[in-house]
Coordinates of C-alpha atoms and ligand atoms in Angstrom, one line a residue:
M1 CA 13.5 -6.2 -53.9
W2 CA 13.4 -2.5 -53.0
A3 CA 13.4 -2.8 -49.2
S4 CA 13.5 0.9 -48.7
A5 CA 9.7 1.2 -49.2
V6 CA 9.2 -0.5 -45.9
L7 CA 11.5 1.9 -44.2
L8 CA 9.6 4.9 -45.6
V9 CA 6.3 3.6 -44.3
L10 CA 7.6 3.0 -40.8
L11 CA 9.2 6.4 -40.5
G12 CA 6.1 8.1 -41.9
S13 CA 3.9 6.5 -39.3
F14 CA 5.3 8.3 -36.2
G15 CA 3.5 11.2 -34.7
A16 CA -0.2 10.6 -35.1
N17 CA -0.5 13.2 -32.3
A18 CA 2.2 15.5 -33.6
L19 CA 1.5 19.3 -33.3
D20 CA -1.1 20.1 -35.9
N21 CA -0.9 23.7 -36.8
G22 CA -0.2 23.1 -40.5
L23 CA 3.3 24.6 -40.2
A24 CA 6.9 23.4 -40.9
R25 CA 5.8 20.6 -43.2
T26 CA 9.4 20.9 -44.4
P27 CA 12.3 22.3 -42.3
P28 CA 11.7 26.1 -41.9
M29 CA 14.0 28.5 -43.8
G30 CA 14.9 32.0 -42.9
W31 CA 17.2 34.3 -41.0
L32 CA 17.8 34.6 -37.2
A33 CA 19.7 37.4 -35.5
W34 CA 21.3 35.7 -32.5
E35 CA 24.6 34.1 -33.5
R36 CA 25.8 37.1 -35.5
F37 CA 24.2 40.1 -33.7
R38 CA 23.8 38.8 -30.2
C39 CA 22.6 41.3 -27.6
N40 CA 24.1 44.4 -29.2
V41 CA 21.7 47.1 -28.0
N42 CA 24.0 50.1 -28.2
C43 CA 22.7 51.9 -31.3
T44 CA 24.7 55.0 -30.5
A45 CA 28.0 53.1 -30.7
D46 CA 27.0 50.6 -33.4
P47 CA 23.9 51.9 -35.3
K48 CA 24.5 49.5 -38.2
N49 CA 24.6 46.3 -36.2
C50 CA 22.5 46.9 -33.1
V51 CA 19.3 44.9 -32.5
S52 CA 16.8 47.3 -33.9
E53 CA 14.0 47.4 -36.4
K54 CA 16.4 48.8 -39.0
L55 CA 18.5 45.6 -38.8
F56 CA 15.5 43.4 -39.5
M57 CA 14.2 45.6 -42.3
E58 CA 17.6 45.6 -44.0
M59 CA 17.8 41.8 -43.7
A60 CA 14.3 41.5 -45.2
D61 CA 15.3 43.7 -48.1
R62 CA 18.4 41.6 -48.7
L63 CA 16.3 38.3 -48.5
V64 CA 14.0 39.7 -51.2
E65 CA 16.6 41.4 -53.5
D66 CA 19.4 38.9 -53.4
G67 CA 17.4 35.8 -54.2
Y68 CA 17.1 34.2 -50.8
K69 CA 13.3 34.6 -50.7
D70 CA 13.0 32.9 -54.1
A71 CA 15.1 30.1 -52.8
G72 CA 12.8 29.5 -49.9
Y73 CA 14.1 31.6 -47.0
E74 CA 11.0 33.2 -45.6
Y75 CA 11.3 33.9 -41.8
V76 CA 13.0 37.0 -40.5
N77 CA 13.5 36.2 -36.8
I78 CA 14.2 38.5 -33.9
D79 CA 16.1 36.9 -31.0
D80 CA 16.7 38.2 -27.4
C81 CA 17.0 41.8 -26.4
W82 CA 14.2 43.4 -28.4
M83 CA 12.0 44.2 -25.4
A84 CA 11.8 47.3 -23.2
K85 CA 13.2 46.5 -19.8
Q86 CA 9.7 46.4 -18.2
R87 CA 6.2 45.4 -19.2
D88 CA 3.7 48.2 -19.8
A89 CA 0.9 49.3 -17.4
N90 CA -1.3 46.4 -18.7
N91 CA 1.5 43.9 -18.2
K92 CA 2.1 43.6 -21.9
L93 CA 5.5 43.2 -23.5
Y94 CA 6.5 46.0 -25.8
A95 CA 9.6 46.6 -27.9
D96 CA 12.3 49.0 -26.8
P97 CA 10.8 52.3 -28.2
E98 CA 14.2 53.8 -29.3
R99 CA 15.4 50.7 -31.2
F100 CA 12.0 49.7 -32.5
P101 CA 10.1 53.0 -33.1
S102 CA 7.5 51.3 -35.3
G103 CA 6.8 48.7 -32.6
I104 CA 6.7 45.0 -33.5
K105 CA 3.3 45.5 -35.3
G106 CA 4.9 48.0 -37.6
L107 CA 7.9 45.8 -38.2
A108 CA 5.6 42.8 -38.9
D109 CA 3.7 44.9 -41.4
Y110 CA 6.9 45.8 -43.2
I111 CA 8.1 42.2 -43.2
H112 CA 4.7 41.0 -44.5
S113 CA 4.7 43.7 -47.2
K114 CA 7.8 41.9 -48.6
G115 CA 6.0 38.6 -48.7
L116 CA 8.1 37.4 -45.7
K117 CA 7.2 36.2 -42.2
L118 CA 8.3 37.5 -38.8
G119 CA 9.6 35.5 -35.9
I120 CA 10.0 36.7 -32.3
Y121 CA 11.7 35.5 -29.1
T122 CA 10.7 35.0 -25.5
A123 CA 11.6 32.7 -22.7
Y124 CA 9.9 30.5 -20.2
G125 CA 10.8 31.8 -16.7
N126 CA 10.7 35.4 -15.6
F127 CA 13.6 36.7 -17.6
T128 CA 15.2 36.0 -21.0
C129 CA 18.7 34.7 -21.1
Q130 CA 20.0 38.3 -21.3
G131 CA 17.8 39.5 -18.5
Y132 CA 14.8 41.0 -20.3
P133 CA 11.2 40.4 -19.3
A134 CA 10.0 37.0 -20.3
S135 CA 6.8 35.0 -20.4
G136 CA 6.8 32.6 -17.5
M137 CA 4.0 34.2 -15.6
H138 CA 2.3 35.7 -18.7
L139 CA 2.1 32.9 -21.2
E140 CA -1.5 33.5 -22.3
L141 CA -1.2 37.3 -22.5
D142 CA 2.1 37.1 -24.4
A143 CA 0.7 34.5 -26.9
Q144 CA -2.2 36.9 -27.5
T145 CA 0.1 39.9 -27.9
F146 CA 2.4 38.1 -30.4
A147 CA -0.7 37.1 -32.4
E148 CA -2.1 40.6 -32.4
W149 CA 1.2 41.9 -33.7
G150 CA 1.1 39.5 -36.6
V151 CA 4.0 37.3 -35.5
D152 CA 4.4 34.1 -37.5
M153 CA 7.0 32.2 -35.4
L154 CA 8.0 32.1 -31.8
K155 CA 11.2 30.9 -30.2
M156 CA 10.8 30.2 -26.5
D157 CA 14.1 30.0 -24.6
G158 CA 14.5 29.2 -20.9
C159 CA 17.9 29.7 -19.4
K160 CA 16.6 31.6 -16.3
Q161 CA 14.0 29.0 -15.5
M162 CA 16.1 27.2 -13.0
D163 CA 13.6 24.4 -12.3
R164 CA 13.8 22.6 -15.5
H165 CA 11.3 19.9 -14.5
T166 CA 8.6 22.6 -15.0
M167 CA 9.3 22.8 -18.7
K168 CA 7.3 19.6 -19.5
K169 CA 4.2 21.6 -18.3
G170 CA 5.1 25.1 -19.3
Y171 CA 5.9 24.6 -22.9
P172 CA 2.7 22.6 -23.6
Q173 CA 0.7 25.4 -21.9
M174 CA 2.2 27.9 -24.4
T175 CA 1.3 25.6 -27.2
K176 CA -2.3 25.7 -26.1
Y177 CA -2.3 29.5 -25.8
L178 CA -0.7 29.9 -29.2
N179 CA -3.3 27.6 -30.7
A180 CA -6.1 29.5 -28.9
T181 CA -5.1 32.7 -30.7
G182 CA -6.3 31.2 -34.0
R183 CA -3.1 32.5 -35.7
P184 CA -0.8 29.8 -37.0
I185 CA 2.5 30.5 -35.2
L186 CA 5.5 28.1 -35.8
F187 CA 6.7 27.1 -32.3
S188 CA 10.4 26.7 -31.7
C189 CA 11.2 25.1 -28.3
S190 CA 14.5 25.1 -26.4
W191 CA 13.0 22.7 -23.8
P192 CA 14.8 19.5 -24.8
D193 CA 18.2 21.2 -24.7
Y194 CA 17.6 22.4 -21.1
E195 CA 16.3 19.0 -20.0
R196 CA 19.5 17.4 -21.6
G197 CA 21.6 19.9 -19.7
A198 CA 19.9 19.1 -16.4
G199 CA 20.0 15.4 -16.9
I200 CA 16.2 15.1 -17.1
P201 CA 14.8 12.4 -19.4
I202 CA 13.4 14.0 -22.6
N203 CA 10.0 12.7 -23.8
Y204 CA 10.2 13.4 -27.5
T205 CA 6.7 12.2 -28.1
L206 CA 5.5 15.1 -25.8
V207 CA 7.9 17.5 -27.5
A208 CA 6.6 16.6 -31.0
E209 CA 3.0 17.1 -29.7
N210 CA 3.8 20.6 -28.7
C211 CA 6.6 22.0 -30.9
N212 CA 7.3 22.4 -34.6
I213 CA 11.1 22.6 -34.1
W214 CA 13.2 22.1 -31.0
R215 CA 16.8 22.6 -30.0
N216 CA 18.5 19.5 -28.7
Y217 CA 22.0 20.7 -28.0
V218 CA 24.1 23.8 -27.0
D219 CA 24.1 27.0 -29.0
I220 CA 26.2 27.1 -32.2
Q221 CA 29.2 29.4 -32.1
D222 CA 31.1 30.9 -35.0
S223 CA 33.6 28.1 -35.3
W224 CA 34.2 24.8 -37.2
Q225 CA 34.8 23.1 -33.8
S226 CA 31.2 24.0 -32.8
V227 CA 29.9 22.6 -36.1
L228 CA 31.8 19.3 -35.5
S229 CA 30.6 18.9 -31.9
I230 CA 27.0 19.4 -33.1
I231 CA 27.4 16.8 -35.8
D232 CA 28.9 14.4 -33.2
Y233 CA 25.9 14.9 -30.9
Y234 CA 23.4 14.2 -33.6
A235 CA 25.3 11.0 -34.6
K236 CA 25.4 9.8 -31.0
E237 CA 21.7 10.4 -30.4
Q238 CA 20.4 9.5 -33.9
D239 CA 18.4 6.4 -32.8
T240 CA 16.4 8.7 -30.6
L241 CA 16.2 11.7 -32.9
V242 CA 15.5 10.2 -36.3
P243 CA 12.1 8.7 -35.4
V244 CA 10.7 12.0 -34.1
A245 CA 11.6 14.1 -37.1
G246 CA 9.0 14.4 -39.9
P247 CA 6.6 16.9 -41.6
G248 CA 5.6 19.4 -38.8
N249 CA 8.4 18.4 -36.5
F250 CA 12.1 18.8 -36.8
N251 CA 15.2 18.6 -34.6
D252 CA 17.1 21.9 -34.7
P253 CA 20.9 21.8 -34.6
D254 CA 20.9 25.6 -34.5
M255 CA 21.7 28.3 -37.0
L256 CA 23.8 28.3 -40.2
I257 CA 26.9 30.3 -39.7
I258 CA 27.8 30.3 -43.4
G259 CA 29.2 33.7 -44.4
D260 CA 30.4 34.7 -40.9
F261 CA 34.0 35.0 -39.7
S262 CA 35.1 31.5 -39.2
L263 CA 34.1 28.9 -41.8
S264 CA 36.1 28.4 -45.0
V265 CA 34.2 27.8 -48.2
E266 CA 34.7 24.0 -47.8
Q267 CA 33.5 24.1 -44.2
A268 CA 30.5 26.2 -45.2
K269 CA 29.6 23.6 -47.9
A270 CA 29.9 20.9 -45.3
Q271 CA 27.6 22.7 -42.8
M272 CA 25.0 23.3 -45.6
A273 CA 25.1 19.7 -46.8
M274 CA 24.9 18.3 -43.3
W275 CA 22.0 20.5 -42.3
A276 CA 20.2 19.4 -45.4
I277 CA 20.8 15.7 -44.6
L278 CA 19.7 16.3 -41.0
A279 CA 16.4 17.8 -42.2
A280 CA 17.4 20.8 -40.0
P281 CA 15.8 24.2 -40.1
L282 CA 17.9 26.5 -42.4
L283 CA 18.1 29.7 -40.3
M284 CA 21.0 31.8 -41.4
S285 CA 22.7 34.0 -38.8
N286 CA 25.0 36.2 -40.9
D287 CA 25.2 39.7 -42.3
L288 CA 23.4 39.5 -45.7
R289 CA 24.5 43.1 -46.4
T290 CA 28.1 42.1 -46.6
I291 CA 28.2 38.4 -47.3
T292 CA 30.5 37.5 -50.3
P293 CA 29.2 35.8 -53.4
E294 CA 30.9 32.4 -52.8
Y295 CA 29.1 32.0 -49.5
R296 CA 25.8 33.3 -50.9
D297 CA 26.0 30.8 -53.7
I298 CA 26.3 28.0 -51.1
L299 CA 23.2 29.2 -49.3
L300 CA 21.3 29.5 -52.6
N301 CA 22.3 26.1 -54.1
K302 CA 19.0 24.8 -55.4
D303 CA 20.0 21.1 -55.4
V304 CA 21.1 21.2 -51.7
I305 CA 17.9 23.1 -50.7
A306 CA 15.8 20.5 -52.6
I307 CA 17.4 17.8 -50.4
S308 CA 16.7 19.9 -47.2
Q309 CA 13.2 20.6 -48.3
D310 CA 12.4 17.0 -49.4
N311 CA 8.7 16.3 -48.6
A312 CA 9.3 13.1 -46.6
G313 CA 11.1 15.2 -44.0
I314 CA 13.2 12.3 -42.9
M315 CA 16.3 13.0 -40.8
G316 CA 19.4 11.3 -42.2
K317 CA 21.6 8.9 -40.2
R318 CA 25.3 8.3 -39.9
V319 CA 25.7 4.9 -41.6
L320 CA 29.5 4.6 -41.6
Q321 CA 32.5 6.0 -39.8
K322 CA 36.1 5.4 -40.6
G323 CA 38.6 7.6 -38.9
K324 CA 37.7 11.2 -39.8
I325 CA 35.4 10.1 -42.7
Q326 CA 31.7 9.8 -42.0
V327 CA 28.9 8.7 -44.3
W328 CA 25.4 10.1 -43.6
T329 CA 22.3 9.1 -45.6
K330 CA 18.8 10.4 -45.8
P331 CA 16.0 8.6 -47.7
L332 CA 14.1 11.0 -50.0
A333 CA 10.4 11.1 -50.7
A334 CA 10.8 9.8 -54.3
V335 CA 10.9 6.1 -53.8
F336 CA 14.4 4.5 -53.8
Q337 CA 16.1 7.9 -53.8
Y338 CA 18.6 9.0 -51.3
A339 CA 20.9 11.9 -50.4
T340 CA 24.3 11.0 -48.9
T341 CA 27.2 13.0 -47.5
I342 CA 30.7 11.8 -47.3
F343 CA 32.0 14.1 -44.6
N344 CA 35.6 14.7 -43.8
G345 CA 36.0 16.2 -40.3
G346 CA 39.8 15.9 -40.6
N347 CA 42.6 18.2 -41.7
A348 CA 43.8 16.2 -44.7
P349 CA 42.2 15.8 -48.2
T350 CA 41.3 12.1 -48.4
N351 CA 40.6 9.7 -51.2
V352 CA 37.9 7.4 -50.2
S353 CA 36.6 4.2 -51.8
I354 CA 33.4 2.8 -50.5
P355 CA 31.5 -0.2 -51.8
V356 CA 28.3 1.2 -53.3
R357 CA 26.2 -1.1 -51.1
D358 CA 27.8 0.5 -48.0
L359 CA 26.5 4.0 -48.7
G360 CA 23.4 3.5 -46.5
T361 CA 20.9 3.0 -49.3
N362 CA 18.6 0.1 -49.1
Y363 CA 18.6 -1.6 -52.5
D364 CA 19.0 -5.3 -52.8
T365 CA 20.5 -5.3 -56.3
G366 CA 20.3 -3.3 -59.5
T367 CA 22.1 -0.4 -61.2
I368 CA 22.2 3.0 -59.6
H369 CA 23.2 6.5 -60.7
I370 CA 25.1 8.8 -58.4
H371 CA 25.2 12.6 -58.9
D372 CA 27.8 14.6 -57.1
V373 CA 25.8 17.7 -56.1
W374 CA 28.5 20.3 -55.5
R375 CA 30.8 19.2 -58.2
Q376 CA 28.1 18.3 -60.8
I377 CA 29.7 15.0 -61.7
E378 CA 27.7 12.0 -62.8
Y379 CA 28.4 8.3 -62.1
P380 CA 25.7 6.9 -64.2
N381 CA 25.9 3.1 -64.1
L382 CA 27.1 1.6 -60.9
N383 CA 26.4 -1.9 -59.9
Y384 CA 24.9 -1.9 -56.5
L385 CA 26.4 -5.2 -55.4
Y386 CA 29.8 -5.1 -56.9
D387 CA 31.0 -1.6 -57.6
V388 CA 33.1 0.7 -55.4
F389 CA 32.5 4.4 -55.3
S390 CA 35.7 6.5 -55.2
T391 CA 36.0 10.2 -54.7
T392 CA 38.2 12.8 -53.0
V393 CA 36.9 14.6 -50.0
N394 CA 38.5 17.9 -49.2
S395 CA 39.8 18.5 -45.6
N396 CA 37.0 19.9 -43.4
G397 CA 34.8 19.2 -46.4
V398 CA 32.0 17.2 -47.8
V399 CA 30.9 15.3 -50.9
L400 CA 27.2 15.5 -51.3
L401 CA 25.5 12.8 -53.4
H402 CA 22.1 12.2 -54.9
I403 CA 21.5 8.5 -55.4
F404 CA 18.8 7.0 -57.5
P405 CA 18.1 3.7 -59.4
V406 CA 18.6 3.4 -63.1
V407 CA 15.3 2.0 -64.5
Ligands
NAG1 C1 27.1 53.1 -26.0 O1 28.4 53.2 -26.5 C2 29.0 54.5 -26.3 C3 30.2 54.7 -27.1 O2 31.1 53.5 -26.9 C4 29.1 54.8 -24.8 O3 29.7 56.1 -24.7 C5 27.8 54.7 -24.2 O4 27.9 54.8 -22.8 C6 27.1 53.4 -24.5 N1 25.8 53.3 -24.0 C7 25.3 52.4 -23.3 C8 23.9 52.5 -22.8 O5 26.0 51.5 -22.9
NAG2 C1 8.7 34.4 -11.2 O1 8.2 35.5 -10.4 C2 7.1 35.1 -9.6 C3 6.5 36.3 -9.0 O2 7.2 37.4 -9.1 C4 7.6 34.1 -8.6 O3 6.6 33.6 -7.8 C5 8.3 32.9 -9.3 O4 8.8 32.0 -8.4 C6 9.3 33.4 -10.3 N1 9.7 32.2 -11.1 C7 11.0 31.9 -11.3 C8 11.2 30.7 -12.2 O5 11.9 32.5 -10.8
NAG3 C1 -5.3 24.3 -33.1 O1 -5.3 22.9 -32.9 C2 -6.2 22.2 -33.7 C3 -6.3 20.7 -33.2 O2 -5.0 20.2 -33.2 C4 -5.8 22.3 -35.1 O3 -6.8 21.7 -36.0 C5 -5.8 23.8 -35.5 O4 -5.4 24.0 -36.8 C6 -4.9 24.6 -34.6 N1 -4.9 26.0 -34.9 C7 -3.9 26.8 -34.9 C8 -4.1 28.2 -35.2 O5 -2.8 26.4 -34.6
NAG4 C1 5.6 10.8 -23.1 O1 4.6 11.6 -23.6 C2 3.5 10.9 -24.2 C3 2.6 11.9 -24.9 O2 2.2 12.9 -24.0 C4 2.8 10.1 -23.1 O3 1.8 9.4 -23.7 C5 3.8 9.2 -22.5 O4 3.2 8.5 -21.4 C6 5.0 9.9 -22.0 N1 6.1 9.0 -21.6 C7 6.6 9.1 -20.4 C8 7.7 8.0 -20.1 O5 6.3 9.9 -19.5
NAG5 C1 43.8 11.0 -54.7 O1 43.7 10.4 -56.0 C2 44.1 11.3 -57.0 C3 43.8 10.6 -58.4 O2 43.4 9.3 -58.2 C4 45.6 11.5 -56.9 O3 46.1 12.4 -57.9 C5 45.8 12.2 -55.5 O4 47.2 12.4 -55.3 C6 45.2 11.4 -54.4 N1 45.2 12.2 -53.2 C7 45.5 11.7 -52.0 C8 45.4 12.7 -50.8 O5 45.8 10.6 -51.8

């Protein structure tokens, strides 16, 4: 009668050879500098916001003091533009000494002293996207250097590596060198996105063997349009992407832009709910020093984080689309439990009525309970076969549901 058990078993069986470094058993959570702080390297003109150790230390302080660490956010991630413009006499990368006077080792010590983890950035190819020295010719040395410094996560980009066919070799080499350091380092790969851009077929089996998380699609920007286009991409590709996600391996639709300049509160709730349904990494790129409480509360919502961090690590699917309304559903680890979003990408508040059996769950019959996560409303006794679920979805908004059987 409960057919969803079969689905869980099938999904859980993928990836016998998936990357085995013990990391990212659930989607990683933390903070990443890029979308908000970019390559701002002028600390004379903008000392508060330039890419410097001070910025990362201040974000670490906020993660700890404002409740993010307790909610699960643990990585503090540097992106591009941290390096000096050349390697040192031994060919090692080192941080710009004016902006990072403690060096990356010193910064890692600070981050670790707060109970947090440090992420760093490099690129495959000779230069990073912003033209700083990158790892193409020095994969082994750089892996060793990052491990010596105490780095816990590595994002390897690749825009200046023009021959994208080489990435199928280069990224797995880096995986081997990271493994050989003996330090568990969560590996974030940009490789599938570059293959997609170049029209090269992506082998997700190979990707999952070598990366913990990977970017599939273009960089997020600080706009609702950008969020919508990312959601569309994941819907279009879901039959390919859902099977490769699971503990240790996650598709990465890019950073959370909640609390930045563009998203309304409704739009921010929608991004948070959709990223939870997608089993996406929750890497905030915002200014935690100035974020307002309404956005902070969205990022700290325990029920939404629980859906994101569900142990089964299953990526949800779009199961229904009617005009601007989309329904996405993710099976949870607890048998017969689901999380569902009713997402409104349009500009009008919309009343929707959907037969309960069309919400993407996989019961055959029975009585179910629906909990509206953001609004804290209960619908305790719905007949799976005959009842219709009705709710109002705000414009550019989402209704997030937790669905479970009444036993
Ligand atoms: C930094 O900004 C200041 C003030 O705008 C400017 O005078 C200076 O030339 C900039 N430095 C660099 C390296 O761009
Ligand atoms: C990187 O530099 C090396 C030597 O300087 C060169 O042989 C190689 O072609 C360069 N790679 C790319 C992707 O430009
Ligand atoms: C290296 O790979 C082996 C085999 O997959 C795995 O057991 C081990 O935990 C890995 N070590 C690190 C540090 O990633
Ligand atoms: C994809 O990668 C896997 C694992 O490395 C390999 O077994 C398989 O042959 C590859 N598929 C293609 C089409 O190259
Ligand atoms: C939605 O339904 C409520 C109550 O059922 C009603 O008051 C409201 O006007 C409706 N809104 C729209 C946009 O139809």
